[in-house]
Amino acid sequence: MSTTEALRQHAEHQFAHELEELQKADTHARPANWQLSPWAVVSYLMGGKLDNGFEISAKYIGSRRLMEIAVATLATDRALLLYGVPGTAKSWVSEHLAAAVSGNSTLLIQGTAGTSEEQLRYGWNYAQLLANGPSEKALVPSPLMNAMRDGKIARVEELTRIPADVQDSLITVLSEKTLPIPELGSEVQATRGFSVIATANNRDKGVNELSAALKRRFNTVVLPVPASEDEEVSIVVKRVGEMGRALQLPAEPPALKEVRRIVQIFRELRSGRTLDGKTQLKSPSSSLSTAEAISVINNGMALAGHFGDGVLHPHDVAAGLIGAVVKDPVQDAVVWKEYLDIVVKEREDWKSLYRACKELE
């Protein structure tokens, strides 16, 4: 399958032209085996106009300093841990960092409660192992091992979902930059350019604390929720536009007021008070992240495009909105009903949204 037919392209393919233009314009010093200099990597993430007039799109909307700290970490011998509540673009930033630094964001290990030490380090082709015993031919390298050999970035998603004893198998790799293979009496030494980007959050169930020894091997960058409503609206508008084109949704881009309304609802319920600070609210159990706001609007656009007039209306977003807020059918339902009756009902220009939500109760 060609990359143009992929439902979601890897960053290095989707933004290949931007990376190519940055390489041409990049006159800064590059660490060994990096595709771009640290300056160019940050420019790729934050966006802007090059000297030749070429426009680089912003991949991260937020603090430039945080991105500079993250990129500077990768230029040292320390690994990078992107930490924050769900939906703060940790995986998104991780992918784009790997694409810009290594030209390859696919050396990925997805952390789960069932992730084993073999998945982190290496495994074996058991047919070869039984036939010929331990050998290089029987070895099945992990993405981490391949990254070490090639001097690239390895990504570990949801590190804190991995059992603690398996997490600690990273310690030797991160401190000694070597991966022992005792069965062969050999080791893999990391090539210059190798590093690890891990992501973790502290809100989901099933989280395993990192050991103190492992924490010391990472430089932690905390990615915050968007600081202002305008910043969050900008992120949602940008991603909704990109995903709408990728999914070929037959609907018009949503009106700014509809996006702003969803973002305002999420921010008010997250903070436990209305925007003007006059009304205290209960917060639901869900994280109500920016990513979920994007999903609510994309779902609404699909409804509007396939079952409506192609224009996003309140009744198109109501179901997705309720689904995002009400994760616990008892506790969250109470929170949402109070918010509807105390806040949404009383806002004159929100009457249509109120009616649409009440129809689904």
Coordinates of C-alpha atoms in Angstrom, one line a residue:
M1 CA 0.0 0.0 0.0
S2 CA 1.3 3.4 -0.9
T3 CA 1.8 6.0 1.9
T4 CA -0.8 8.2 0.2
E5 CA -3.5 5.5 0.7
A6 CA -2.7 5.1 4.4
L7 CA -5.5 6.2 6.7
R8 CA -2.8 7.9 8.9
Q9 CA 0.6 8.6 7.5
H10 CA 3.7 8.5 9.6
A11 CA 5.0 12.0 10.3
E12 CA 8.1 11.6 8.2
H13 CA 5.9 10.8 5.2
Q14 CA 3.1 13.3 5.8
F15 CA 5.5 16.2 6.3
A16 CA 8.4 15.0 4.0
H17 CA 8.4 18.2 2.0
E18 CA 8.8 20.3 5.1
L19 CA 11.6 18.1 6.4
E20 CA 13.3 18.4 3.0
E21 CA 13.0 22.2 3.0
L22 CA 14.4 22.4 6.5
Q23 CA 17.4 20.2 5.6
K24 CA 18.2 22.6 2.7
A25 CA 17.9 25.7 4.9
D26 CA 19.6 24.2 8.0
T27 CA 23.1 25.6 8.5
H28 CA 23.4 24.8 12.2
A29 CA 25.5 22.1 13.8
R30 CA 24.0 18.6 13.8
P31 CA 24.7 15.9 16.3
A32 CA 25.9 12.6 14.8
N33 CA 23.3 10.8 12.8
W34 CA 20.7 13.5 13.2
Q35 CA 18.7 14.5 10.1
L36 CA 18.4 18.1 11.3
S37 CA 20.1 20.3 13.8
P38 CA 18.4 20.9 17.2
W39 CA 17.4 24.4 15.9
A40 CA 15.7 22.9 12.8
V41 CA 13.9 20.2 14.9
V42 CA 12.4 22.9 17.1
S43 CA 11.5 25.0 14.0
Y44 CA 9.8 21.9 12.6
L45 CA 7.7 21.4 15.8
M46 CA 6.8 25.0 16.3
G47 CA 6.4 26.1 12.7
G48 CA 7.3 29.4 11.1
K49 CA 8.6 30.9 7.8
L50 CA 12.1 30.0 6.5
D51 CA 14.4 32.6 4.9
N52 CA 13.3 31.4 1.5
G53 CA 9.7 32.1 2.3
F54 CA 8.7 28.5 2.8
E55 CA 6.1 28.0 5.5
I56 CA 6.6 25.3 8.1
S57 CA 3.3 24.2 9.8
A58 CA 3.1 24.1 13.6
K59 CA 3.0 20.6 15.0
Y60 CA 2.9 21.7 18.6
I61 CA 1.0 24.8 19.9
G62 CA 2.4 25.8 23.2
S63 CA 5.7 26.7 25.0
R64 CA 8.7 26.9 22.6
R65 CA 11.0 26.6 25.6
L66 CA 9.5 23.1 26.5
M67 CA 10.3 21.9 23.0
E68 CA 13.8 23.4 23.2
I69 CA 14.4 21.5 26.5
A70 CA 13.1 18.2 25.0
V71 CA 15.3 18.5 21.9
A72 CA 18.4 19.5 23.9
T73 CA 17.8 16.4 26.1
L74 CA 18.0 14.2 23.0
A75 CA 21.3 15.9 22.1
T76 CA 22.8 14.6 25.4
D77 CA 23.2 11.1 26.7
R78 CA 19.9 11.2 28.6
A79 CA 16.6 9.7 27.5
L80 CA 13.5 11.9 27.4
L81 CA 10.3 11.3 29.3
L82 CA 7.2 13.2 28.1
Y83 CA 4.8 13.3 31.0
G84 CA 1.4 14.8 31.5
V85 CA -2.3 14.1 31.8
P86 CA -4.0 12.2 28.9
G87 CA -4.5 14.3 25.7
T88 CA -1.6 16.7 26.1
A89 CA 0.0 15.6 22.8
K90 CA 2.7 13.4 24.3
S91 CA 2.5 10.7 21.6
W92 CA 2.2 13.4 18.9
V93 CA 5.3 15.2 20.1
S94 CA 7.2 11.9 20.5
E95 CA 6.4 10.9 16.9
H96 CA 7.4 14.3 15.4
L97 CA 10.6 14.4 17.4
A98 CA 11.6 11.0 16.1
A99 CA 10.7 11.9 12.6
A100 CA 12.7 15.1 12.6
V101 CA 15.8 13.7 14.4
S102 CA 16.0 10.2 12.9
G103 CA 13.8 10.4 9.8
N104 CA 12.0 7.4 11.3
S105 CA 9.2 7.4 13.9
T106 CA 8.3 3.7 13.6
L107 CA 10.8 2.2 16.0
L108 CA 7.9 2.0 18.6
I109 CA 7.2 -0.2 21.6
Q110 CA 3.6 0.1 22.8
G111 CA 3.5 -0.3 26.6
T112 CA 0.7 -2.4 28.1
A113 CA 0.3 -4.6 31.2
G114 CA 1.3 -7.5 29.0
T115 CA 4.5 -6.0 27.6
S116 CA 7.4 -8.5 28.3
E117 CA 11.1 -8.0 28.7
E118 CA 11.6 -9.8 25.3
Q119 CA 9.5 -7.1 23.6
L120 CA 11.7 -4.4 25.0
R121 CA 15.1 -6.1 24.5
Y122 CA 14.9 -9.0 21.9
G123 CA 13.2 -12.3 21.2
W124 CA 13.9 -15.5 19.3
N125 CA 12.7 -17.3 16.2
Y126 CA 11.8 -20.5 17.9
A127 CA 12.0 -22.7 14.8
Q128 CA 15.6 -21.5 14.2
L129 CA 16.3 -21.8 18.0
L130 CA 15.2 -25.4 18.1
A131 CA 17.0 -26.3 14.9
N132 CA 20.3 -24.6 15.5
G133 CA 20.4 -23.3 19.0
P134 CA 21.0 -19.6 20.0
S135 CA 22.5 -17.7 17.1
E136 CA 22.4 -14.3 15.4
K137 CA 20.1 -15.9 12.8
A138 CA 17.6 -16.9 15.5
L139 CA 17.6 -13.5 17.2
V140 CA 14.6 -11.3 16.7
P141 CA 15.6 -7.7 17.4
S142 CA 13.2 -5.3 19.2
P143 CA 12.7 -1.8 17.9
L144 CA 14.9 -0.7 20.8
M145 CA 17.8 -2.9 19.6
N146 CA 17.4 -1.7 16.0
A147 CA 17.5 1.9 17.2
M148 CA 20.7 1.2 19.1
R149 CA 22.3 -0.4 16.0
D150 CA 21.3 2.4 13.6
G151 CA 21.8 5.4 15.9
K152 CA 18.1 6.4 15.8
I153 CA 15.3 7.3 18.3
A154 CA 13.3 4.5 19.9
R155 CA 9.9 5.3 21.3
V156 CA 8.2 3.7 24.3
E157 CA 4.5 4.6 24.6
E158 CA 2.8 4.5 28.0
L159 CA 5.9 3.5 29.9
T160 CA 4.0 3.4 33.2
R161 CA 1.6 0.8 31.9
I162 CA 4.5 -1.7 31.6
P163 CA 5.1 -3.8 34.8
A164 CA 7.8 -2.3 37.0
D165 CA 10.2 -5.3 36.7
V166 CA 10.0 -5.0 32.9
Q167 CA 10.5 -1.3 33.0
D168 CA 13.8 -1.8 34.8
S169 CA 15.2 -3.8 31.9
L170 CA 15.8 -0.4 30.3
I171 CA 18.2 0.7 33.0
T172 CA 21.3 -0.9 31.5
V173 CA 20.4 0.4 28.0
L174 CA 20.0 3.9 29.2
S175 CA 23.0 4.1 31.6
E176 CA 25.6 1.9 29.8
K177 CA 24.2 2.4 26.2
T178 CA 24.7 -1.3 25.7
L179 CA 22.3 -4.3 25.4
P180 CA 23.8 -7.6 26.6
I181 CA 22.9 -10.8 24.8
P182 CA 24.1 -13.4 27.4
E183 CA 22.8 -16.4 25.3
L184 CA 25.4 -15.4 22.6
G185 CA 28.0 -14.0 24.9
S186 CA 27.8 -10.7 23.0
E187 CA 26.2 -7.3 23.3
V188 CA 24.8 -4.5 21.1
Q189 CA 26.5 -1.1 21.7
A190 CA 24.5 2.0 20.9
T191 CA 25.6 4.0 17.8
R192 CA 25.8 7.8 18.2
G193 CA 22.4 9.4 17.7
F194 CA 20.6 6.7 19.7
S195 CA 18.1 7.8 22.4
V196 CA 14.8 6.9 23.9
I197 CA 11.6 9.0 24.1
A198 CA 9.1 7.6 26.5
T199 CA 5.6 8.9 27.3
A200 CA 3.6 8.4 30.5
N201 CA 0.6 9.8 32.3
N202 CA -0.6 9.7 35.8
R203 CA -4.4 9.7 35.3
D204 CA -5.2 6.3 33.7
K205 CA -5.9 3.2 35.7
G206 CA -3.2 0.5 35.7
V207 CA -0.3 2.9 36.2
N208 CA 3.0 1.5 37.5
E209 CA 5.4 3.9 39.3
L210 CA 8.8 4.2 37.8
S211 CA 11.7 3.1 40.0
A212 CA 14.0 5.8 41.3
A213 CA 16.9 4.2 39.3
L214 CA 14.9 4.4 36.1
K215 CA 13.7 8.0 36.7
R216 CA 17.3 9.1 37.1
R217 CA 18.0 8.0 33.5
F218 CA 15.3 10.3 32.1
N219 CA 15.0 14.0 31.8
T220 CA 11.3 14.6 32.3
V221 CA 9.4 17.3 30.4
V222 CA 5.8 17.8 31.6
L223 CA 3.5 18.8 28.8
P224 CA 0.6 20.9 30.2
V225 CA -2.9 21.3 29.1
P226 CA -3.3 24.3 26.8
A227 CA -2.8 27.5 28.9
S228 CA -5.6 29.5 27.4
E229 CA -8.9 28.9 25.7
D230 CA -7.6 30.6 22.5
E231 CA -4.6 28.3 22.4
E232 CA -6.8 25.2 22.9
V233 CA -9.2 26.4 20.2
S234 CA -6.3 26.9 17.8
I235 CA -5.2 23.3 18.4
V236 CA -8.6 21.9 17.9
V237 CA -9.3 23.9 14.7
K238 CA -5.9 22.8 13.2
R239 CA -6.3 19.1 14.0
V240 CA -10.0 18.9 13.0
G241 CA -9.0 20.4 9.6
E242 CA -6.1 18.0 9.1
M243 CA -8.2 15.0 10.1
G244 CA -11.2 16.0 8.2
R245 CA -9.1 16.1 5.0
A246 CA -7.4 12.8 5.8
L247 CA -10.8 11.1 6.5
Q248 CA -12.5 12.9 3.5
L249 CA -15.5 13.9 5.6
P250 CA -18.2 15.4 3.4
A251 CA -18.9 18.3 5.7
E252 CA -17.8 21.9 5.9
P253 CA -15.2 22.9 8.5
P254 CA -17.0 23.7 11.7
A255 CA -17.8 27.3 12.6
L256 CA -15.4 28.8 15.1
K257 CA -18.2 29.4 17.6
E258 CA -19.0 25.7 17.6
V259 CA -15.4 24.8 18.3
R260 CA -15.1 27.5 21.0
R261 CA -18.3 26.2 22.7
I262 CA -17.0 22.6 22.9
V263 CA -13.6 23.8 24.2
Q264 CA -15.3 26.1 26.8
I265 CA -17.5 23.2 28.1
F266 CA -14.4 21.0 28.4
R267 CA -12.4 23.7 30.2
E268 CA -15.2 24.6 32.6
L269 CA -15.8 21.0 33.6
R270 CA -12.1 20.3 33.9
S271 CA -11.5 23.3 36.2
G272 CA -14.7 22.9 38.2
R273 CA -15.9 26.4 37.6
T274 CA -17.5 28.5 34.9
L275 CA -15.3 30.8 32.7
D276 CA -16.3 33.9 34.7
G277 CA -15.5 32.2 38.0
K278 CA -19.0 32.8 39.4
T279 CA -20.3 29.2 39.5
Q280 CA -18.6 26.3 41.1
L281 CA -19.1 23.0 39.2
K282 CA -18.5 19.3 39.8
S283 CA -15.8 17.7 37.6
P284 CA -16.5 14.4 35.9
S285 CA -14.2 11.3 36.1
S286 CA -13.1 11.7 32.4
S287 CA -10.0 13.7 31.5
L288 CA -11.8 15.9 28.9
S289 CA -8.6 16.4 27.0
T290 CA -8.0 18.4 23.9
A291 CA -7.8 15.2 21.9
E292 CA -11.3 14.3 23.1
A293 CA -12.6 17.7 22.0
I294 CA -11.2 17.0 18.5
S295 CA -12.9 13.6 18.5
V296 CA -16.3 15.1 19.4
I297 CA -16.1 17.6 16.6
N298 CA -14.9 15.0 14.0
N299 CA -17.7 12.7 15.0
G300 CA -20.2 15.6 14.6
M301 CA -18.8 16.4 11.2
A302 CA -19.3 12.8 10.1
L303 CA -22.9 13.0 11.2
A304 CA -23.4 16.3 9.5
G305 CA -21.8 15.1 6.3
H306 CA -23.4 11.7 6.0
F307 CA -26.8 12.3 7.7
G308 CA -27.3 16.0 7.6
D309 CA -26.8 19.1 5.4
G310 CA -23.0 19.1 5.6
V311 CA -23.0 21.9 8.2
L312 CA -22.1 21.1 11.9
H313 CA -25.1 21.9 14.1
P314 CA -25.6 21.4 17.9
H315 CA -27.5 18.2 17.4
D316 CA -24.5 16.7 15.5
V317 CA -22.1 17.2 18.5
A318 CA -24.6 16.4 21.3
A319 CA -24.1 12.6 21.3
G320 CA -20.3 12.8 21.1
L321 CA -20.2 15.5 23.8
I322 CA -22.3 13.4 26.2
G323 CA -20.1 10.3 25.4
A324 CA -16.9 12.3 26.2
V325 CA -18.2 13.6 29.5
V326 CA -20.3 10.7 30.9
K327 CA -17.8 7.8 31.3
D328 CA -19.3 6.7 34.6
P329 CA -23.0 6.2 34.0
V330 CA -23.9 7.1 37.6
Q331 CA -21.4 9.7 38.9
D332 CA -20.7 11.5 35.6
A333 CA -24.4 11.5 34.6
V334 CA -25.2 13.6 37.7
V335 CA -22.3 16.0 36.9
W336 CA -23.5 16.4 33.3
K337 CA -27.2 17.0 34.2
E338 CA -26.2 19.7 36.8
Y339 CA -24.0 21.4 34.2
L340 CA -26.8 21.3 31.6
D341 CA -29.4 22.7 33.9
I342 CA -27.2 25.2 35.7
V343 CA -24.9 26.5 32.9
V344 CA -26.0 25.5 29.4
K345 CA -29.7 26.2 29.9
E346 CA -29.1 29.7 31.2
R347 CA -26.9 30.8 28.3
E348 CA -29.1 32.4 25.7
D349 CA -27.1 31.4 22.6
W350 CA -26.7 27.8 23.9
K351 CA -30.5 27.0 23.8
S352 CA -30.2 24.8 20.7
L353 CA -27.3 22.7 22.3
Y354 CA -29.3 22.4 25.5
R355 CA -32.4 21.0 23.6
A356 CA -30.2 18.6 21.6
C357 CA -28.6 17.2 24.7
K358 CA -31.9 16.9 26.6
E359 CA -33.4 14.9 23.7
L360 CA -30.7 12.3 24.2
E361 CA -31.4 11.8 27.9

